[in-house]
PDB file of C-alpha atoms in Angstrom:
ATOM      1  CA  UNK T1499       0.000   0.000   0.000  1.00 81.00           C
ATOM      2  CA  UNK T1500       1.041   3.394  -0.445  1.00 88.00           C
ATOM      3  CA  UNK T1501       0.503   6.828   0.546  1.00 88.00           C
ATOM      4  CA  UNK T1502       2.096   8.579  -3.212  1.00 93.00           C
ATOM      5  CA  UNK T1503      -0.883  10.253  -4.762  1.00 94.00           C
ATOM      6  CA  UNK T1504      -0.255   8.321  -8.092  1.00 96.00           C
ATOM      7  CA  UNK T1505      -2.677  10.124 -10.095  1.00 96.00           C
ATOM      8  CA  UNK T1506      -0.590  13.486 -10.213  1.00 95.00           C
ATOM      9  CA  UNK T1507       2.856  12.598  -8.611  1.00 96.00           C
ATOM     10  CA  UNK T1508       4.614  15.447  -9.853  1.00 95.00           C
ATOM     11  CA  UNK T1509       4.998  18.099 -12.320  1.00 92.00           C
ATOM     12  CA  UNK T1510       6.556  16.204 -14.955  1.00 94.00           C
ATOM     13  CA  UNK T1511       3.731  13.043 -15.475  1.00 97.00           C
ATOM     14  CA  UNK T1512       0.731  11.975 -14.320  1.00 97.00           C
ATOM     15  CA  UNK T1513      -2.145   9.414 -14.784  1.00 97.00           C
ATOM     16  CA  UNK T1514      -5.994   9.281 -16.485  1.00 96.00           C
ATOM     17  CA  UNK T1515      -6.363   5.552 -16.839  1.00 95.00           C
ATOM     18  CA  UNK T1516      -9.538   5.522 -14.878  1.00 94.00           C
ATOM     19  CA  UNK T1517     -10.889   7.803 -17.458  1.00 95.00           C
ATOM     20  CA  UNK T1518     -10.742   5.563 -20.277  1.00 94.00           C
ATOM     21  CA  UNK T1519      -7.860   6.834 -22.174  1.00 96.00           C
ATOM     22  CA  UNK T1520      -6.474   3.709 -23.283  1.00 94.00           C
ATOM     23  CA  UNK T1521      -9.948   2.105 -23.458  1.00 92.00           C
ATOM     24  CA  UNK T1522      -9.685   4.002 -27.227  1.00 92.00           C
ATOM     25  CA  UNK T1523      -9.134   1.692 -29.962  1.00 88.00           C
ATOM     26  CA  UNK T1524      -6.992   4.546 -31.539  1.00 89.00           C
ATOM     27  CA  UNK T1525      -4.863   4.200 -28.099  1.00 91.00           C
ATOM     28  CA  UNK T1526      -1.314   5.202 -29.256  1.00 93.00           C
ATOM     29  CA  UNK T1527       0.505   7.893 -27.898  1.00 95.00           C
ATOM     30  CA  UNK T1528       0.291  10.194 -31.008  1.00 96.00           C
ATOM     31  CA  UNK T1529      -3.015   9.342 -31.140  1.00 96.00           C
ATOM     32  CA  UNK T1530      -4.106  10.185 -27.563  1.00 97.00           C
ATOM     33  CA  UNK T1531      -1.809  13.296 -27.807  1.00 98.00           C
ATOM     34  CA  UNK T1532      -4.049  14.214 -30.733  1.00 97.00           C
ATOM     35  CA  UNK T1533      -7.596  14.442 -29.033  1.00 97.00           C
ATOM     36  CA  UNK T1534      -5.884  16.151 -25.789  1.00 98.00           C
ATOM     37  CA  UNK T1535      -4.555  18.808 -27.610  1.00 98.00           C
ATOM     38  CA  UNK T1536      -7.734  19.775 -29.667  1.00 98.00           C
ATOM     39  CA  UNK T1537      -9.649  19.243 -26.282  1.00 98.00           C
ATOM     40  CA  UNK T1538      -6.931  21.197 -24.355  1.00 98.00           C
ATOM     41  CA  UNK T1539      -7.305  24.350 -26.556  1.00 98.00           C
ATOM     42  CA  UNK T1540     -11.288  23.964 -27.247  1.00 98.00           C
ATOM     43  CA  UNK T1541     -11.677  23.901 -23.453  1.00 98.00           C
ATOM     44  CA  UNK T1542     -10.134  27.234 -23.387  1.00 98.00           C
ATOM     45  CA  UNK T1543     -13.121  28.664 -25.332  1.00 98.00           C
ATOM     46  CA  UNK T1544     -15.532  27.424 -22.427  1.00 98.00           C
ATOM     47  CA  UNK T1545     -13.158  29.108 -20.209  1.00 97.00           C
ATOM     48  CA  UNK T1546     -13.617  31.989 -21.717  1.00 96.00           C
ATOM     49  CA  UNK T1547     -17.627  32.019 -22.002  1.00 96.00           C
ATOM     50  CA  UNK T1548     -17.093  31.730 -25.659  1.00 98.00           C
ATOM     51  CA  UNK T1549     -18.848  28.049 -25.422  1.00 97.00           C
ATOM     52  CA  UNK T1550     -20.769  26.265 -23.362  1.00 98.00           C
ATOM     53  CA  UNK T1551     -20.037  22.467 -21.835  1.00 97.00           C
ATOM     54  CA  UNK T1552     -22.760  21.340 -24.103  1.00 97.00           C
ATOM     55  CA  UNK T1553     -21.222  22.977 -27.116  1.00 98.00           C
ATOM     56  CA  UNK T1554     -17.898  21.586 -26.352  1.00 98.00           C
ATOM     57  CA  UNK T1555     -19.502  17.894 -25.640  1.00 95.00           C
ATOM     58  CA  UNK T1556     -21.282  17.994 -28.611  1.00 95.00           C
ATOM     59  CA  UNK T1557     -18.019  19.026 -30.940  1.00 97.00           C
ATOM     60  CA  UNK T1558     -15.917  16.037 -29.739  1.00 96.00           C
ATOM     61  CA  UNK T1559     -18.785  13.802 -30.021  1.00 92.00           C
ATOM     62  CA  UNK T1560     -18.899  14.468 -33.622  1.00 93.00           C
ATOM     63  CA  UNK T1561     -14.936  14.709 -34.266  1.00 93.00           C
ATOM     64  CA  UNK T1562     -13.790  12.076 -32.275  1.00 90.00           C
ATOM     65  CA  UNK T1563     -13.788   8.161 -33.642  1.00 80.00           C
ATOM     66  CA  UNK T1564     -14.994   7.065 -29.179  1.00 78.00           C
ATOM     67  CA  UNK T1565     -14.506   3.248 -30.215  1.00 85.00           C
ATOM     68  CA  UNK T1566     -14.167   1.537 -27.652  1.00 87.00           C
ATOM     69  CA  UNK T1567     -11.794  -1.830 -26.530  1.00 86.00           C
ATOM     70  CA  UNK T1568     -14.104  -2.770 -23.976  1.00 84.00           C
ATOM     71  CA  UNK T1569     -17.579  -1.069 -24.091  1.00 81.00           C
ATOM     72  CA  UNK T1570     -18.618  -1.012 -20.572  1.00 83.00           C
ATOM     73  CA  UNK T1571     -15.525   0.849 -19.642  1.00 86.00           C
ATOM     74  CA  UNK T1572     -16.199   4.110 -20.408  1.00 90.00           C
ATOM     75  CA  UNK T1573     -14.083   7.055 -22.123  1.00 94.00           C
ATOM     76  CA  UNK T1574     -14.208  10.576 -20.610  1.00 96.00           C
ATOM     77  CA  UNK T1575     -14.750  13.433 -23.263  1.00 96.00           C
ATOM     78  CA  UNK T1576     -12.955  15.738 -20.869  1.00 98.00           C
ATOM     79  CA  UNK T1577      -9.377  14.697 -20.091  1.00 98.00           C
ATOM     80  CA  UNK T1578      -6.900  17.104 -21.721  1.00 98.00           C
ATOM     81  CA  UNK T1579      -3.484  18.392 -21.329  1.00 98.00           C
ATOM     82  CA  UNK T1580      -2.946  20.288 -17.564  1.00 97.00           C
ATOM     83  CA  UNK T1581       0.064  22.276 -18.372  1.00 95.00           C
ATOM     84  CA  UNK T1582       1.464  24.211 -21.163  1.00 93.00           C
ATOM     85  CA  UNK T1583       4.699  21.522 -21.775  1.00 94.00           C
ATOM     86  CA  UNK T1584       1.712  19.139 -22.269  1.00 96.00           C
ATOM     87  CA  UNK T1585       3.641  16.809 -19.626  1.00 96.00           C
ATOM     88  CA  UNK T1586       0.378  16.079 -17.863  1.00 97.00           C
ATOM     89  CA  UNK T1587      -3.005  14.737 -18.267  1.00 98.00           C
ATOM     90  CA  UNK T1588      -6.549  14.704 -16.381  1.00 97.00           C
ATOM     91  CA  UNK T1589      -9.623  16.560 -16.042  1.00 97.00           C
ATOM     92  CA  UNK T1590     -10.330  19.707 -17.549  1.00 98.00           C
ATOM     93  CA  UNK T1591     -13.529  20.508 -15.185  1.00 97.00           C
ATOM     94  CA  UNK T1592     -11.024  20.009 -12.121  1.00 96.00           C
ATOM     95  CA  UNK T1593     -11.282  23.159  -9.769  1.00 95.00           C
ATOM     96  CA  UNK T1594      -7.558  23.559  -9.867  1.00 93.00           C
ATOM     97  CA  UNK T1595      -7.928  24.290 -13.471  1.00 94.00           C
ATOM     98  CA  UNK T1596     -11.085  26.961 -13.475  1.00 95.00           C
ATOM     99  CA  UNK T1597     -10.465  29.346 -10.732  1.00 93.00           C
ATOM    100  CA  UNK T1598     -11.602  26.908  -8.249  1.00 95.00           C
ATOM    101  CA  UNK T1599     -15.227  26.112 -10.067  1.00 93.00           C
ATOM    102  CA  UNK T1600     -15.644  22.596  -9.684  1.00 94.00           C
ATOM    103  CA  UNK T1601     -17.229  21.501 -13.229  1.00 95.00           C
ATOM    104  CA  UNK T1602     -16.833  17.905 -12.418  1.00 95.00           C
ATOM    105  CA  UNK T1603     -20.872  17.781 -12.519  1.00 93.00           C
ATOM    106  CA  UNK T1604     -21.082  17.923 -16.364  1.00 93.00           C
ATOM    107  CA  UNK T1605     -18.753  14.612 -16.324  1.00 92.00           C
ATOM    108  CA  UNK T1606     -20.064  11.000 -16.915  1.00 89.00           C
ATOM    109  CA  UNK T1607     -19.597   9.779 -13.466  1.00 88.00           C
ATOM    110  CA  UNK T1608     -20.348  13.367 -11.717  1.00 87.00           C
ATOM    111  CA  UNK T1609     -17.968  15.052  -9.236  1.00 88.00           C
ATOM    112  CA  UNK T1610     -18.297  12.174  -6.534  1.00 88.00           C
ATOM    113  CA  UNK T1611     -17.368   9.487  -8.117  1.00 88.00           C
ATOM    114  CA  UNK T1612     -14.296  11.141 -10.080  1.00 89.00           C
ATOM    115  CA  UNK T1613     -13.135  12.890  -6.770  1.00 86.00           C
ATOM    116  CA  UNK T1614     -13.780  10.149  -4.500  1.00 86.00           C
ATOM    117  CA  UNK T1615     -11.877   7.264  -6.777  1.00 88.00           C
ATOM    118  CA  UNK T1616      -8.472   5.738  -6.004  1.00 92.00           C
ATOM    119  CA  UNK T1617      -7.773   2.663  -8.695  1.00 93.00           C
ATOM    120  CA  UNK T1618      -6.107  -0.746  -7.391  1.00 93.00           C
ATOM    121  CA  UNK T1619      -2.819   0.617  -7.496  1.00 95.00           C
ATOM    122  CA  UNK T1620      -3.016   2.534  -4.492  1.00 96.00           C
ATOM    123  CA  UNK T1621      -3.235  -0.846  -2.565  1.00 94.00           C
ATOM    124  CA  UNK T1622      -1.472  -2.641  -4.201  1.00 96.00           C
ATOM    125  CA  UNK T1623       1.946  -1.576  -5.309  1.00 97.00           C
ATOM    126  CA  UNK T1624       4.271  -0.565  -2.222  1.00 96.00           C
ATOM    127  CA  UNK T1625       5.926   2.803  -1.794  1.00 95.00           C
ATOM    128  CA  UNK T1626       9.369   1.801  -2.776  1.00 95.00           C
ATOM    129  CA  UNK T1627       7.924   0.547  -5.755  1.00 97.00           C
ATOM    130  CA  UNK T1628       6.391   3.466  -6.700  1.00 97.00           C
ATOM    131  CA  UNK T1629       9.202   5.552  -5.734  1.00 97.00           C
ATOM    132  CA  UNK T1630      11.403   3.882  -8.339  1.00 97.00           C
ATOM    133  CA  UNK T1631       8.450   3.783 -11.020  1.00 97.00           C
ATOM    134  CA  UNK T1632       8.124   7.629 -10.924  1.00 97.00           C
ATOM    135  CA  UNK T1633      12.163   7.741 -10.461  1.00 97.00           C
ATOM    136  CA  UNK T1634      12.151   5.865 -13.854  1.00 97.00           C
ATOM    137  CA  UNK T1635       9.104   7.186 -15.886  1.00 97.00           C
ATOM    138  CA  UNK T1636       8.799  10.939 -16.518  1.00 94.00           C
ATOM    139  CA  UNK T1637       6.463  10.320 -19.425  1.00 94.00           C
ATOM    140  CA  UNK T1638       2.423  10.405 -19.372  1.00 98.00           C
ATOM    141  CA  UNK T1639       1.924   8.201 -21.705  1.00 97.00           C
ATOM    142  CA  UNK T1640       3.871   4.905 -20.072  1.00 97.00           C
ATOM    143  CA  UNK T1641       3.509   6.586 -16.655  1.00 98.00           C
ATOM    144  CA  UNK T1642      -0.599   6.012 -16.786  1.00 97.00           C
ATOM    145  CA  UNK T1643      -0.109   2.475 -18.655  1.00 96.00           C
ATOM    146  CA  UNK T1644       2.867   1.480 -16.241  1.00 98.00           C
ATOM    147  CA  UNK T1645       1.511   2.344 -12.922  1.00 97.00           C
ATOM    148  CA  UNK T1646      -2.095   0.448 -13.362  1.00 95.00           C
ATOM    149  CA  UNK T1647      -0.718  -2.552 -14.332  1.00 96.00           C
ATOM    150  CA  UNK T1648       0.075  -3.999 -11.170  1.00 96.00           C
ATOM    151  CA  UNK T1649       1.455  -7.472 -12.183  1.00 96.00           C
ATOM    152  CA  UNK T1650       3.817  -5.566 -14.571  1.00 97.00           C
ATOM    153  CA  UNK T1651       5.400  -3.608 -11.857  1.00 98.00           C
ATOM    154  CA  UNK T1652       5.131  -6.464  -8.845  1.00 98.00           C
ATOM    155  CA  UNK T1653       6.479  -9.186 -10.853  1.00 98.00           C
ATOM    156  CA  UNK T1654       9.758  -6.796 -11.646  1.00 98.00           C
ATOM    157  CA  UNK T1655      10.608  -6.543  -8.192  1.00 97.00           C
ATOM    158  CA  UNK T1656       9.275  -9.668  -7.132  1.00 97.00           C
ATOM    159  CA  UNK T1657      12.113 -11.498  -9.285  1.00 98.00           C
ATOM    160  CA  UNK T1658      15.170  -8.942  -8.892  1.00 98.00           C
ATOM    161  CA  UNK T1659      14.635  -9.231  -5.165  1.00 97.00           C
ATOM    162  CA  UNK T1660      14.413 -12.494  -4.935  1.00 97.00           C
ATOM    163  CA  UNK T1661      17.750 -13.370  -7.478  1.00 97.00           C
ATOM    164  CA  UNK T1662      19.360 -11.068  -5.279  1.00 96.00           C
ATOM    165  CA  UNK T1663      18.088 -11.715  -2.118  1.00 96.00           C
ATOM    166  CA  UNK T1664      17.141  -8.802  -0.005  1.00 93.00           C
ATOM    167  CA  UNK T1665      14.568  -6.272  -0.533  1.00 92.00           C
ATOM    168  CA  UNK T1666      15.335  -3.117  -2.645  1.00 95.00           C
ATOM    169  CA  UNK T1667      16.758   0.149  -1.557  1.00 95.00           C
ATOM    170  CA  UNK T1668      14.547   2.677  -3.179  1.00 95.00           C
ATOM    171  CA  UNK T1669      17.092   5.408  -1.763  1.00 94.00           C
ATOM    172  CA  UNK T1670      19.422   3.599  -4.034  1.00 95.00           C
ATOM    173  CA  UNK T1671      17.712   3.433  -7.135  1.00 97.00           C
ATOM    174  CA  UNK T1672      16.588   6.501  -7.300  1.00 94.00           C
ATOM    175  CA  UNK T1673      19.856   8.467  -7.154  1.00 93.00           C
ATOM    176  CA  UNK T1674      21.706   5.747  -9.907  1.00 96.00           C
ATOM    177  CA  UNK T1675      20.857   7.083 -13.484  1.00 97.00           C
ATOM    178  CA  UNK T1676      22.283   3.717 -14.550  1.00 97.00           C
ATOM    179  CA  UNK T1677      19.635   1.816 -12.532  1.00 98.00           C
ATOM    180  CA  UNK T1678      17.032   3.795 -13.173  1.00 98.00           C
ATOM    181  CA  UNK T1679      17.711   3.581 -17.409  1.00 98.00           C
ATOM    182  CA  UNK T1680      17.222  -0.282 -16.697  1.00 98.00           C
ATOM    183  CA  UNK T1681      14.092   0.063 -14.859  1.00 98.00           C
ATOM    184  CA  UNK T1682      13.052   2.814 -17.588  1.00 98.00           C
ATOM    185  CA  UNK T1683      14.298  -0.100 -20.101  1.00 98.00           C
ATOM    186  CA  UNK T1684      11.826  -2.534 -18.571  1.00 98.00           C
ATOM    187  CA  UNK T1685       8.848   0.070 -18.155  1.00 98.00           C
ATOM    188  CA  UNK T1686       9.220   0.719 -22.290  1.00 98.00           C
ATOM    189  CA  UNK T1687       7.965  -2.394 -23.285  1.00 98.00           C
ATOM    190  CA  UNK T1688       4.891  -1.295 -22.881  1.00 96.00           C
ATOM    191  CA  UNK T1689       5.109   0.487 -26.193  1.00 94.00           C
ATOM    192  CA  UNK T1690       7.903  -1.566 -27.857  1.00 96.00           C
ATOM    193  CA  UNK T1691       7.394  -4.906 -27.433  1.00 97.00           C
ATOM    194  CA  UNK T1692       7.975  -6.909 -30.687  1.00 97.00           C
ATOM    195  CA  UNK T1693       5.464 -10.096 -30.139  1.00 98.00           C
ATOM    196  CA  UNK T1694       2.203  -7.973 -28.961  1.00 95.00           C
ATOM    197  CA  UNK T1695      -0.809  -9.932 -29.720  1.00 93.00           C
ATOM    198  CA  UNK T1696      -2.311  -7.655 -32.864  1.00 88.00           C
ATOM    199  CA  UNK T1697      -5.112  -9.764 -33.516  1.00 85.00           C
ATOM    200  CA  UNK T1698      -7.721  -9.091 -31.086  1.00 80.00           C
ATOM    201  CA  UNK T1699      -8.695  -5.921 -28.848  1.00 80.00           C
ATOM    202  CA  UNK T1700      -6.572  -6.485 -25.936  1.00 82.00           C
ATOM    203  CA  UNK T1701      -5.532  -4.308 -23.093  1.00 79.00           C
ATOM    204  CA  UNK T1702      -2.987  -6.216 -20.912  1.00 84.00           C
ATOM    205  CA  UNK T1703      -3.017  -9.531 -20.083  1.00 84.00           C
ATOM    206  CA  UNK T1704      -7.111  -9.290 -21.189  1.00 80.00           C
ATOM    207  CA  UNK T1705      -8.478  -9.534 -24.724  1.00 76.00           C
ATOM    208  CA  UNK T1706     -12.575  -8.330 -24.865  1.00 75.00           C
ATOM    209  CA  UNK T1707     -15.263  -9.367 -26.693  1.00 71.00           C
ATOM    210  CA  UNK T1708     -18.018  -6.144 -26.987  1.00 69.00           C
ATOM    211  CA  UNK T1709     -19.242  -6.277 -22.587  1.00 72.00           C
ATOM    212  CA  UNK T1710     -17.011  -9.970 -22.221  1.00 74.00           C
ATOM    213  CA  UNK T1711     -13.116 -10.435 -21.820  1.00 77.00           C
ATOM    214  CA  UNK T1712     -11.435 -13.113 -20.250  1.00 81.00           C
ATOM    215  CA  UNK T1713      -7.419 -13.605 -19.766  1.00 85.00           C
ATOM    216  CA  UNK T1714      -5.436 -14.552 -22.719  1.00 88.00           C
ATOM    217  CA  UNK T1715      -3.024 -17.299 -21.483  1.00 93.00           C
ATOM    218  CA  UNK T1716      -0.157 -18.912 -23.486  1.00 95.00           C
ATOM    219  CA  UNK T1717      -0.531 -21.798 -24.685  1.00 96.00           C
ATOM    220  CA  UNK T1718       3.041 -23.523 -24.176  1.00 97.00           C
ATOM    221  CA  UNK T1719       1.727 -27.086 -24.532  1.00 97.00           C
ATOM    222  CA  UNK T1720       1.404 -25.637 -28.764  1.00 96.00           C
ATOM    223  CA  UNK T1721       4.691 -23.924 -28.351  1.00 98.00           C
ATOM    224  CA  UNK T1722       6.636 -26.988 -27.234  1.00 97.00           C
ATOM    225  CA  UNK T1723       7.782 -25.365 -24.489  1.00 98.00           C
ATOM    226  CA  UNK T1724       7.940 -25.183 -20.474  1.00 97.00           C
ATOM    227  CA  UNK T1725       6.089 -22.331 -19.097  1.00 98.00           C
ATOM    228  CA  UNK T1726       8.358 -19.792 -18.506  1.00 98.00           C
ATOM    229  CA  UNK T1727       9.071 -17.830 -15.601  1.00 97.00           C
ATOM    230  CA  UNK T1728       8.189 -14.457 -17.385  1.00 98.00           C
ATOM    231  CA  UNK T1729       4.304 -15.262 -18.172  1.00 97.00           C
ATOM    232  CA  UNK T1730       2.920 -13.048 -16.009  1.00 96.00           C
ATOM    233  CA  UNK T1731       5.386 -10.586 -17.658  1.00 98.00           C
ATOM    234  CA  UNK T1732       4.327 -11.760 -20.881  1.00 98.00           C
ATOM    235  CA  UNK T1733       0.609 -11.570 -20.062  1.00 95.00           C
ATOM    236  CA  UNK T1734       0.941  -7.733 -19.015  1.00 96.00           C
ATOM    237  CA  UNK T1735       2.401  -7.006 -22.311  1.00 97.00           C
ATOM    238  CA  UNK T1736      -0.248  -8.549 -24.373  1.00 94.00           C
ATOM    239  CA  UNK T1737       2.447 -11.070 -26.086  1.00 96.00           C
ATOM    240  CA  UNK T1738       1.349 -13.769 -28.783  1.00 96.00           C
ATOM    241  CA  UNK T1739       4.033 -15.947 -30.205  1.00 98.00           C
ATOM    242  CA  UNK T1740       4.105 -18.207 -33.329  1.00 97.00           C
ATOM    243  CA  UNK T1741       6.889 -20.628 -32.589  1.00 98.00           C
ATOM    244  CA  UNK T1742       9.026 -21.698 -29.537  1.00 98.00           C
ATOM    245  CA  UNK T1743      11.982 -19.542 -31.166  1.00 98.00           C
ATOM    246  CA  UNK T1744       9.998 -16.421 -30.474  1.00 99.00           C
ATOM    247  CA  UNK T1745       9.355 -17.648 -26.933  1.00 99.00           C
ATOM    248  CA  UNK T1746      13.043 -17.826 -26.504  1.00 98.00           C
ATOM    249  CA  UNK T1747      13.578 -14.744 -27.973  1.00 99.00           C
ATOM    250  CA  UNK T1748      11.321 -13.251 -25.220  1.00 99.00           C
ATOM    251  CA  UNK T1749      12.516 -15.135 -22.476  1.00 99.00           C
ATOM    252  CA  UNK T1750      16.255 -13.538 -23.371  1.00 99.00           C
ATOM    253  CA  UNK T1751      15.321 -10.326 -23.398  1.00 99.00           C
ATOM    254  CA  UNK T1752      13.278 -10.565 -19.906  1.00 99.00           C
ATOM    255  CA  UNK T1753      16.334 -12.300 -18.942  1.00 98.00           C
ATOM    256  CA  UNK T1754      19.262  -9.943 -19.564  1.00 98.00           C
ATOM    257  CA  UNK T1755      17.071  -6.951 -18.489  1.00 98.00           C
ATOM    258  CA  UNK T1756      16.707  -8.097 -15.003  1.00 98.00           C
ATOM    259  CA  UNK T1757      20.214  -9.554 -15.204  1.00 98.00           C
ATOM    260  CA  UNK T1758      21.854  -6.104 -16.134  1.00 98.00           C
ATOM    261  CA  UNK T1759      19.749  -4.318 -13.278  1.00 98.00           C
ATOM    262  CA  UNK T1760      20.644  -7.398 -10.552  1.00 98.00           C
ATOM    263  CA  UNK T1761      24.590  -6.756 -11.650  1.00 97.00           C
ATOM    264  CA  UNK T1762      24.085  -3.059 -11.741  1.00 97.00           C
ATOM    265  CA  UNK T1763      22.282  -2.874  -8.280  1.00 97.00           C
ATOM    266  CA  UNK T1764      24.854  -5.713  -6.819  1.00 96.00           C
ATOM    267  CA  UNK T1765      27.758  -3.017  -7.575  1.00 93.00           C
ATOM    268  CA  UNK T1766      25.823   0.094  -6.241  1.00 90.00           C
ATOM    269  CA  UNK T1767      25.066  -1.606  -3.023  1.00 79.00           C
ATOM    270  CA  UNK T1768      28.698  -2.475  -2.328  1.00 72.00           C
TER     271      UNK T1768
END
């Protein structure tokens, strides 16, 4: 459990999973970018009194493709950019960002829900976890898709602590740009894993169905192949592979990531 707000950490990243954003089929980075900036600066006209919530609503309704990965999940109209370096996302009818009016009651949810809401994560990941995830990450985009996927994070620690033996020193980590690039290293394949499963809507270690989704497992009995001691790894990252030589291929790379931070860590500890 931990006590980090994870939603807006800092002033470089922060975090509007639980509004949907990568619940958009059109998910990507440049993609999401896209609709926050033309929300971002059409906001700024109902800021002004030069349009009204309704207006605005009613524009990005009819601009925006809102298909959805999983349709019960649903996609907030109104996250945007916070900040002029468009490092940060979240909600433009927050108070902090209109003088203090709270506009949250135009949202989907209403101003309740959205204020009162604190995803899995929160309980979940530890604080010396998240101290080296926002160490690592000063990037919305992985930050938001990083951070909620709690298997991707525990299962990181869970297997350099245990190769090495003891648990981590966050105080460490978090002062060793070496260290940190691996853990940054790890965090990326998020968005550049080569053996994501491209077939089917997936988000994670789920793939959905219109309102169904179940977990897509690997099927190693096909693969010829012992289950490896990545899967939950795997899972997180959505991975589909052809042939056992793929598998390997993904084992190494799991492998020599945690190896190089183990080796790395072992000599900054000393």
């Amino acid at each position: 459990m931990t006590d980090i707000h994870l939603c807006q950490p800092d002033g470089a990243k922060s975090c509007a999973a639980c509004c949907g954003i990568y619940n958009y089929v059109e998910n990507t980075r440049d993609a999401l970018a896209g609709r926050f900036l033309f929300r971002t600066r059409l906001f700024d006209r109902v800021r002004e009194n030069r349009m009204s919530i309704e207006d605005y609503r009613e524009v990005i309704r009819h601009r925006e493709n809102a298909k959805r990965i999983y349709a019960t999940i649903y996609t907030c109209e109104f996250v945007g950019f916070l900040d002029e370096g468009r490092r940060k996302v979240g909600c433009l009818l927050h108070p902090l960002g209109n003088g203090g009016n709270d506009l949250r009651t135009a949202s989907f949810y209403g101003r309740d829900i959205c204020e009162g809401h604190f995803c899995p994560s929160y309980q979940k990941l530890e604080s010396h976890e998240v101290k080296i995830l926002l160490a690592a990450l000063d990037d919305w985009y992985l930050y938001g898709a990083v951070v909620t996927d709690i298997d991707f994070v525990k299962t990181f620690f869970s297997i350099v602590q245990n190769t090495l033996g003891d648990a981590l020193d966050a105080g460490i980590i978090e002062h060793r740009r070496d260290l940190l690039d691996i853990v940054s290293r790890y965090f990326e394949l998020k968005s550049s894993w080569p053996f994501r499963d491209t077939s089917r809507p997936r988000f994670g270690k789920y793939y959905f169905v219109g309102e169904e989704y179940d977990i897509a497992r690997i099927d190693y009995q096909f693969l010829g192949a012992e289950p490896s001691p990545y899967d939950a790894i795997f899972a997180s990252l959505s991975s589909f592979f052809k042939n056992k030589d793929e598998l390997n291929r993904a084992n190494l790379i799991i492998h020599d990531l945690m190896g190089d931070f183990c080796s790395a860590y072992t000599q900054a500890h000393r």
